Amino acid sequence: MNISSQISDSEPPSPLDTEIETRKAEHLRVCLEEDVEFRQVTSGFEGYRFTHCCLPELDYDDINLATHFLGKSLKAPILISSMTGGTEFARLVNTRLATVAQRYGLAMGVGSQRIIVEQPSLAPTFAVRSCAPDILLLANIGAVQLNYGYGLEECLRVVELLEADALILHLNPLQECVQSRGDKNFKELLPKIAQLCEELPVPVVVKEVGNGISSPVAQRLIAAGVAAIDVAGAGGTSWAKVESQRAKDHKQRRLGQTFADWGLPTAECLRSIRAVVPEIPLIASGGLKNGLDIAKAIALGGDLAGLARPFLEAAATSEAALDEFTDILIAELETALFCTGNSDLASLKSSGMLQPIT
Ligand SMILES: Cc1cc2nc3c(=O)[nH]c(=O)nc-3n(C[C@H](O)[C@H](O)[C@H](O)COP(=O)(O)O)c2cc1C
């Protein structure tokens, strides 16, 4: 898909162009036009299979995907993962994503809002609440910014500007290493995350960006007071590859190639975190492609399942393509429940019907 023309049509060069704005436009372009998938590492879901039940004793129409997360009702356990904002094309993508999230009762995150702390005039490119009044909507900022002058005030501002229900802090040490002039001071972040959890009036969620969260780190984050964790594991979009593709100098390009397959596969993160913290609200994301992956993620202990680039590809094509993609995701998830004889997510989770392939 060639989106360069779409981006440049909707984005005449403006004096407001900044380094972050250019980066945001490039992230969209690279993610839509280049090979940014992990090479050999996979999400791990292909290593599991559901036991087929040929006698489900259910009416398909009675299948109920409804759930609750962070105090909000969802019609299906699906999160449109944090992606974008800050450019005109991003505004179009965010609007389409929010419209579909509202229609299907899904949750949605926006991309890092640091750009609107620096350039408040770009806030409308994130402002999706009016087209999604009922959804669980998640603000987003890099946790490392807490070491670069950000604190409660900036976090409150991005939550309020978005009218968000919660704030996601993303942890992205590898991405910062591969990005030219990345922010690499991750020292003593945990106490700052803990303080934010205490002071912010909305829940704080912590996610990775596609390299995964291990169970020891998850335990430290939970002890610090985070309300939920999104594992954002390896196997889908490789941010080392994304940053490598857009790097101007050889060193950064090479770093990204070397670390293209770095990280903890999503299925492994889910299993290991659930083994030690059975109660924490958990989002499964990183490399999920379809509704069967979502069903496996839920059976492995996820409460919601997040997809980023698959939603972006559909949204960049058209509103109709995005609608169709979402409709298919839900049909695939329902079919997995039906053919395992489960009428809802709680019974899918406790069914024990997902087995590792030996
Ligand atoms: C174009 C694009 C931009 C992204 N920007 C952000 C971001 O600003 N903040 C964030 O937490 N994650 C960001 N992500 C990471 C995703 O939320 C997700 O964790 C990652 O892409 C893995 O999911 P996937 O394999 O389904 O793409 C971005 C992903 C994409 C594709």
Short mmCIF file of C-alpha atoms and ligand atoms in Angstrom, two decimals:
data_model
loop_
_atom_site.label_atom_id
_atom_site.label_comp_id
_atom_site.label_asym_id
_atom_site.label_seq_id
_atom_site.Cartn_x
_atom_site.Cartn_y
_atom_site.Cartn_z
CA MET A 1 0.00 0.00 0.00
CA ASN A 2 1.43 3.38 -0.92
CA ILE A 3 0.38 5.93 1.63
CA SER A 4 3.04 8.56 0.93
CA SER A 5 0.65 10.40 -1.36
CA GLN A 6 -2.16 10.20 1.20
CA ILE A 7 0.14 11.60 3.88
CA SER A 8 1.45 14.41 1.73
CA ASP A 9 -2.03 15.28 0.38
CA SER A 10 -3.33 15.78 3.88
CA GLU A 11 -0.15 17.29 5.26
CA PRO A 12 1.11 20.38 3.49
CA PRO A 13 4.46 21.42 4.97
CA SER A 14 3.74 23.71 7.88
CA PRO A 15 5.87 25.89 10.12
CA LEU A 16 4.64 23.74 13.00
CA ASP A 17 6.58 20.79 11.62
CA THR A 18 8.82 19.49 14.40
CA GLU A 19 11.10 16.55 14.88
CA ILE A 20 8.38 14.63 16.78
CA GLU A 21 5.77 15.41 14.14
CA THR A 22 8.04 14.13 11.37
CA ARG A 23 8.79 11.03 13.44
CA LYS A 24 5.06 10.33 13.88
CA ALA A 25 4.45 10.62 10.12
CA GLU A 26 7.40 8.35 9.41
CA HIS A 27 6.24 5.73 11.92
CA LEU A 28 2.93 5.47 10.06
CA ARG A 29 4.61 5.34 6.67
CA VAL A 30 7.22 2.76 7.68
CA CYS A 31 4.65 0.57 9.47
CA LEU A 32 2.40 0.61 6.39
CA GLU A 33 4.97 0.32 3.62
CA GLU A 34 8.03 -1.54 4.92
CA ASP A 35 8.74 -4.98 6.35
CA VAL A 36 8.57 -4.39 10.11
CA GLU A 37 7.61 -7.86 11.37
CA PHE A 38 9.83 -9.90 13.64
CA ARG A 39 11.94 -12.25 11.49
CA GLN A 40 12.06 -15.58 13.35
CA VAL A 41 10.53 -14.89 16.73
CA THR A 42 6.77 -15.42 16.80
CA SER A 43 4.07 -14.49 19.31
CA GLY A 44 3.94 -18.15 20.38
CA PHE A 45 0.20 -18.65 19.85
CA GLU A 46 0.88 -21.10 17.02
CA GLY A 47 2.27 -23.44 19.69
CA TYR A 48 -1.21 -23.92 21.17
CA ARG A 49 -4.35 -25.61 19.87
CA PHE A 50 -7.90 -25.72 21.18
CA THR A 51 -9.54 -29.09 21.64
CA HIS A 52 -12.42 -29.19 19.17
CA CYS A 53 -15.87 -29.85 20.58
CA CYS A 54 -18.26 -31.25 17.98
CA LEU A 55 -21.18 -31.11 20.40
CA PRO A 56 -21.15 -27.56 21.76
CA GLU A 57 -24.75 -27.69 23.11
CA LEU A 58 -24.98 -23.96 22.39
CA ASP A 59 -26.89 -21.67 20.09
CA TYR A 60 -24.19 -19.56 18.34
CA ASP A 61 -26.45 -16.52 18.76
CA ASP A 62 -26.22 -16.86 22.54
CA ILE A 63 -22.44 -16.35 22.58
CA ASN A 64 -21.62 -13.33 24.70
CA LEU A 65 -18.25 -11.60 24.38
CA ALA A 66 -19.07 -8.82 26.87
CA THR A 67 -16.56 -7.98 29.56
CA HIS A 68 -15.46 -5.26 31.99
CA PHE A 69 -12.04 -3.66 32.19
CA LEU A 70 -10.91 -0.86 34.52
CA GLY A 71 -14.53 -0.21 35.45
CA LYS A 72 -15.87 0.10 31.89
CA SER A 73 -18.13 -2.25 29.94
CA LEU A 74 -16.93 -3.59 26.59
CA LYS A 75 -18.93 -5.59 24.05
CA ALA A 76 -15.84 -7.62 23.12
CA PRO A 77 -12.43 -8.07 24.82
CA ILE A 78 -10.54 -6.18 22.15
CA LEU A 79 -8.21 -3.20 22.44
CA ILE A 80 -7.11 -1.10 19.49
CA SER A 81 -3.56 -0.64 20.77
CA SER A 82 -1.89 2.75 21.16
CA MET A 83 -0.63 4.08 17.85
CA THR A 84 -0.86 7.57 16.64
CA GLY A 85 -1.69 11.27 16.70
CA GLY A 86 0.07 14.52 15.88
CA THR A 87 -0.43 14.73 12.10
CA GLU A 88 -3.42 15.20 9.80
CA PHE A 89 -3.19 11.63 8.54
CA ALA A 90 -3.02 10.44 12.17
CA ARG A 91 -6.19 12.43 12.88
CA LEU A 92 -7.97 10.56 10.08
CA VAL A 93 -6.70 7.18 11.37
CA ASN A 94 -7.67 7.99 14.97
CA THR A 95 -11.15 9.13 13.92
CA ARG A 96 -11.76 5.93 11.95
CA LEU A 97 -10.44 3.75 14.77
CA ALA A 98 -12.56 5.51 17.38
CA THR A 99 -15.68 5.28 15.25
CA VAL A 100 -15.28 1.53 14.88
CA ALA A 101 -14.39 1.15 18.58
CA GLN A 102 -17.65 2.88 19.49
CA ARG A 103 -19.68 0.81 16.99
CA TYR A 104 -18.32 -2.53 18.24
CA GLY A 105 -17.88 -1.58 21.92
CA LEU A 106 -14.07 -2.00 21.94
CA ALA A 107 -11.35 -0.20 23.90
CA MET A 108 -8.86 2.12 22.23
CA GLY A 109 -5.51 3.71 23.01
CA VAL A 110 -3.96 6.66 21.21
CA GLY A 111 -0.27 7.13 20.41
CA SER A 112 2.18 8.96 22.61
CA GLN A 113 0.76 12.39 23.47
CA ARG A 114 4.14 13.94 24.25
CA ILE A 115 3.78 15.90 21.03
CA ILE A 116 0.77 17.79 22.40
CA VAL A 117 2.55 18.69 25.61
CA GLU A 118 5.19 20.30 23.39
CA GLN A 119 2.73 21.58 20.73
CA PRO A 120 -0.79 21.99 22.19
CA SER A 121 -2.14 23.09 18.79
CA LEU A 122 -1.91 19.44 17.68
CA ALA A 123 -4.31 18.20 20.40
CA PRO A 124 -7.23 17.90 17.92
CA THR A 125 -5.35 15.14 16.05
CA PHE A 126 -5.94 12.94 19.14
CA ALA A 127 -9.40 14.21 20.12
CA VAL A 128 -11.65 11.23 19.46
CA ARG A 129 -13.98 11.32 22.45
CA SER A 130 -16.79 12.98 20.50
CA CYS A 131 -16.93 10.03 18.06
CA ALA A 132 -16.51 7.44 20.82
CA PRO A 133 -18.41 8.72 23.86
CA ASP A 134 -18.77 5.32 25.58
CA ILE A 135 -15.51 3.47 25.00
CA LEU A 136 -12.66 2.72 27.38
CA LEU A 137 -10.20 5.31 26.05
CA LEU A 138 -6.55 5.25 27.06
CA ALA A 139 -4.10 8.16 27.04
CA ASN A 140 -0.42 7.42 26.35
CA ILE A 141 3.00 8.77 27.27
CA GLY A 142 6.49 7.25 27.44
CA ALA A 143 7.39 6.30 31.02
CA VAL A 144 10.94 7.51 30.39
CA GLN A 145 9.62 11.06 30.04
CA LEU A 146 9.25 11.00 33.85
CA ASN A 147 13.06 11.33 33.80
CA TYR A 148 12.94 14.21 31.32
CA GLY A 149 10.86 16.78 33.15
CA TYR A 150 7.42 15.20 32.95
CA GLY A 151 5.35 14.65 36.07
CA LEU A 152 1.82 14.68 37.40
CA GLU A 153 0.94 17.95 35.64
CA GLU A 154 1.85 16.74 32.12
CA CYS A 155 0.21 13.35 32.69
CA LEU A 156 -2.99 14.99 33.94
CA ARG A 157 -2.99 17.29 30.93
CA VAL A 158 -2.83 14.45 28.38
CA VAL A 159 -5.56 12.52 30.23
CA GLU A 160 -7.82 15.58 30.37
CA LEU A 161 -7.22 16.63 26.76
CA LEU A 162 -8.23 13.17 25.58
CA GLU A 163 -11.06 12.78 28.15
CA ALA A 164 -9.40 9.43 28.83
CA ASP A 165 -10.41 6.80 31.37
CA ALA A 166 -6.83 5.74 32.15
CA LEU A 167 -3.22 6.56 31.30
CA ILE A 168 -0.87 4.10 29.61
CA LEU A 169 2.84 4.53 30.31
CA HIS A 170 4.90 2.76 27.68
CA LEU A 171 8.28 1.20 28.40
CA ASN A 172 10.44 1.11 25.26
CA PRO A 173 14.16 0.84 26.15
CA LEU A 174 15.12 -0.93 22.92
CA GLN A 175 13.26 1.54 20.72
CA GLU A 176 15.00 4.45 22.47
CA CYS A 177 18.38 2.77 21.84
CA VAL A 178 17.73 2.36 18.12
CA GLN A 179 16.11 5.78 17.65
CA SER A 180 18.55 8.57 16.83
CA ARG A 181 18.89 10.75 19.95
CA GLY A 182 16.55 8.45 21.90
CA ASP A 183 15.86 9.11 25.58
CA LYS A 184 17.93 6.44 27.31
CA ASN A 185 17.97 7.46 30.98
CA PHE A 186 15.72 4.79 32.50
CA LYS A 187 17.33 5.17 35.96
CA GLU A 188 15.05 5.11 39.03
CA LEU A 189 11.85 5.20 37.01
CA LEU A 190 9.95 2.79 39.25
CA PRO A 191 9.56 5.18 42.22
CA LYS A 192 8.31 7.85 39.79
CA ILE A 193 5.78 5.42 38.33
CA ALA A 194 4.71 4.55 41.89
CA GLN A 195 4.23 8.23 42.76
CA LEU A 196 2.19 8.81 39.62
CA CYS A 197 -0.01 5.79 40.42
CA GLU A 198 -0.68 7.34 43.81
CA GLU A 199 -1.43 10.86 42.58
CA LEU A 200 -3.14 10.48 39.22
CA PRO A 201 -6.95 10.36 39.59
CA VAL A 202 -7.27 7.70 36.84
CA PRO A 203 -5.72 4.22 36.70
CA VAL A 204 -2.19 3.81 35.33
CA VAL A 205 -1.52 0.96 32.89
CA VAL A 206 2.01 -0.01 31.85
CA LYS A 207 2.80 -1.54 28.47
CA GLU A 208 5.81 -2.42 26.34
CA VAL A 209 5.83 -1.68 22.63
CA GLY A 210 6.50 -5.18 21.28
CA ASN A 211 9.40 -6.59 23.29
CA GLY A 212 7.37 -7.97 26.20
CA ILE A 213 7.14 -7.67 29.98
CA SER A 214 8.62 -10.48 32.11
CA SER A 215 6.94 -11.73 35.28
CA PRO A 216 9.60 -10.24 37.64
CA VAL A 217 9.14 -6.81 36.04
CA ALA A 218 5.35 -7.23 36.14
CA GLN A 219 5.58 -7.97 39.87
CA ARG A 220 7.64 -4.83 40.47
CA LEU A 221 5.15 -2.73 38.52
CA ILE A 222 2.20 -4.19 40.41
CA ALA A 223 3.96 -3.52 43.73
CA ALA A 224 4.39 0.08 42.52
CA GLY A 225 0.62 0.37 42.14
CA VAL A 226 -0.11 -0.01 38.41
CA ALA A 227 -3.73 -0.94 37.76
CA ALA A 228 -3.12 -3.15 34.72
CA ILE A 229 -0.35 -4.49 32.52
CA ASP A 230 -0.23 -4.87 28.75
CA VAL A 231 2.51 -7.35 27.92
CA ALA A 232 2.98 -6.03 24.33
CA GLY A 233 5.22 -8.97 23.56
CA ALA A 234 7.42 -10.01 20.66
CA GLY A 235 6.20 -11.60 17.45
CA GLY A 236 4.38 -8.80 15.65
CA THR A 237 5.65 -5.31 14.91
CA SER A 238 9.37 -5.04 15.66
CA TRP A 239 10.16 -1.49 16.75
CA ALA A 240 13.85 -2.19 16.33
CA LYS A 241 13.08 -2.77 12.65
CA VAL A 242 10.82 0.29 12.41
CA GLU A 243 13.50 2.57 13.85
CA SER A 244 16.19 0.85 11.78
CA GLN A 245 14.21 1.54 8.58
CA ARG A 246 13.97 5.25 9.33
CA ALA A 247 17.48 5.68 10.75
CA LYS A 248 19.66 8.11 8.84
CA ASP A 249 23.01 6.77 10.02
CA HIS A 250 24.60 3.37 9.65
CA LYS A 251 25.11 2.76 13.38
CA GLN A 252 21.41 3.12 14.23
CA ARG A 253 20.36 1.07 11.19
CA ARG A 254 22.73 -1.71 12.18
CA LEU A 255 21.57 -1.66 15.83
CA GLY A 256 17.96 -2.11 14.73
CA GLN A 257 18.83 -5.02 12.45
CA THR A 258 20.84 -6.79 15.15
CA PHE A 259 18.00 -6.47 17.65
CA ALA A 260 15.15 -7.07 15.17
CA ASP A 261 14.12 -10.30 16.92
CA TRP A 262 14.74 -9.18 20.52
CA GLY A 263 12.10 -9.76 23.16
CA LEU A 264 9.77 -12.10 25.00
CA PRO A 265 7.06 -13.76 22.90
CA THR A 266 3.57 -12.67 23.86
CA ALA A 267 2.25 -16.13 24.81
CA GLU A 268 5.26 -16.67 27.08
CA CYS A 269 4.70 -13.30 28.84
CA LEU A 270 1.04 -14.16 29.47
CA ARG A 271 1.78 -17.60 30.90
CA SER A 272 4.61 -16.46 33.12
CA ILE A 273 2.79 -13.38 34.48
CA ARG A 274 -0.45 -15.29 35.10
CA ALA A 275 1.49 -17.98 36.98
CA VAL A 276 2.59 -15.46 39.61
CA VAL A 277 -0.14 -12.79 39.59
CA PRO A 278 -3.53 -14.41 38.97
CA GLU A 279 -5.56 -11.25 39.69
CA ILE A 280 -3.97 -8.29 37.87
CA PRO A 281 -5.98 -7.00 34.90
CA LEU A 282 -3.87 -8.17 31.96
CA ILE A 283 -3.83 -7.14 28.32
CA ALA A 284 -2.42 -9.58 25.77
CA SER A 285 -0.85 -7.89 22.76
CA GLY A 286 2.03 -8.16 20.33
CA GLY A 287 1.68 -10.14 17.12
CA LEU A 288 -2.02 -11.05 17.37
CA LYS A 289 -3.46 -11.32 13.87
CA ASN A 290 -6.97 -12.74 14.12
CA GLY A 291 -9.83 -13.71 16.40
CA LEU A 292 -8.38 -17.17 17.00
CA ASP A 293 -5.22 -15.53 18.42
CA ILE A 294 -7.51 -13.42 20.60
CA ALA A 295 -9.28 -16.56 21.88
CA LYS A 296 -5.91 -18.16 22.68
CA ALA A 297 -4.72 -14.97 24.43
CA ILE A 298 -7.85 -14.98 26.61
CA ALA A 299 -7.47 -18.70 27.38
CA LEU A 300 -3.86 -18.04 28.42
CA GLY A 301 -5.03 -15.50 30.99
CA GLY A 302 -5.45 -12.21 29.14
CA ASP A 303 -8.50 -10.10 29.99
CA LEU A 304 -8.29 -8.01 26.82
CA ALA A 305 -6.43 -8.66 23.59
CA GLY A 306 -4.75 -5.77 21.77
CA LEU A 307 -3.83 -5.39 18.11
CA ALA A 308 -1.97 -2.42 16.67
CA ARG A 309 -0.66 -2.73 13.10
CA PRO A 310 -3.48 -4.98 11.81
CA PHE A 311 -5.97 -2.25 12.82
CA LEU A 312 -3.72 0.43 11.31
CA GLU A 313 -3.56 -1.35 7.95
CA ALA A 314 -7.33 -1.64 7.77
CA ALA A 315 -7.89 1.95 8.95
CA ALA A 316 -5.42 3.33 6.40
CA THR A 317 -7.31 1.54 3.62
CA SER A 318 -10.81 2.82 4.32
CA GLU A 319 -13.52 3.00 6.95
CA ALA A 320 -15.28 0.10 5.20
CA ALA A 321 -12.12 -2.05 5.30
CA LEU A 322 -11.73 -1.32 9.01
CA ASP A 323 -15.35 -2.20 9.67
CA GLU A 324 -15.01 -5.46 7.77
CA PHE A 325 -11.75 -6.37 9.55
CA THR A 326 -13.36 -5.80 12.96
CA ASP A 327 -16.46 -7.77 12.02
CA ILE A 328 -14.27 -10.72 10.93
CA LEU A 329 -12.17 -10.55 14.15
CA ILE A 330 -15.34 -10.86 16.21
CA ALA A 331 -16.73 -13.71 14.08
CA GLU A 332 -13.41 -15.58 14.47
CA LEU A 333 -13.48 -15.12 18.24
CA GLU A 334 -17.11 -16.25 18.45
CA THR A 335 -16.34 -19.29 16.29
CA ALA A 336 -13.50 -20.28 18.65
CA LEU A 337 -15.90 -20.07 21.60
CA PHE A 338 -18.61 -22.00 19.73
CA CYS A 339 -16.32 -24.82 18.61
CA THR A 340 -14.94 -25.25 22.13
CA GLY A 341 -18.45 -25.26 23.63
CA ASN A 342 -18.04 -22.00 25.57
CA SER A 343 -20.74 -19.36 25.61
CA ASP A 344 -18.70 -16.59 27.29
CA LEU A 345 -15.17 -15.47 28.09
CA ALA A 346 -15.19 -16.68 31.70
CA SER A 347 -16.03 -20.22 30.60
CA LEU A 348 -13.40 -20.07 27.83
CA LYS A 349 -10.79 -19.11 30.43
CA SER A 350 -11.65 -21.89 32.84
CA SER A 351 -12.34 -24.54 30.19
CA GLY A 352 -8.79 -25.89 29.98
CA MET A 353 -9.41 -26.48 26.28
CA LEU A 354 -6.24 -24.76 25.08
CA GLN A 355 -3.32 -27.16 25.00
CA PRO A 356 0.32 -26.75 24.01
CA ILE A 357 1.09 -28.66 20.80
CA THR A 358 3.63 -31.27 21.74
C1 LIG B 1 2.25 3.05 13.81
C2 LIG B 1 2.41 2.61 15.24
C3 LIG B 1 2.68 3.57 16.20
C4 LIG B 1 2.83 3.19 17.53
N1 LIG B 1 3.01 4.16 18.50
C5 LIG B 1 2.96 3.81 19.81
C6 LIG B 1 2.95 4.81 20.82
O1 LIG B 1 3.00 6.01 20.54
N2 LIG B 1 2.87 4.41 22.12
C7 LIG B 1 2.81 3.07 22.45
O2 LIG B 1 2.69 2.75 23.65
N3 LIG B 1 2.86 2.12 21.51
C8 LIG B 1 2.92 2.45 20.21
N4 LIG B 1 2.91 1.47 19.25
C9 LIG B 1 3.09 0.06 19.66
C10 LIG B 1 1.79 -0.73 19.69
O3 LIG B 1 0.89 -0.20 20.62
C11 LIG B 1 2.05 -2.21 19.99
O4 LIG B 1 2.48 -2.38 21.32
C12 LIG B 1 3.05 -2.88 19.05
O5 LIG B 1 2.94 -2.35 17.74
C13 LIG B 1 2.87 -4.39 18.98
O6 LIG B 1 1.57 -4.72 18.53
P1 LIG B 1 1.28 -5.32 17.05
O7 LIG B 1 2.22 -6.48 16.89
O8 LIG B 1 -0.16 -5.70 17.10
O9 LIG B 1 1.58 -4.21 16.08
C14 LIG B 1 2.75 1.81 17.90
C15 LIG B 1 2.48 0.86 16.91
C16 LIG B 1 2.30 1.24 15.59
C17 LIG B 1 2.03 0.17 14.55
#
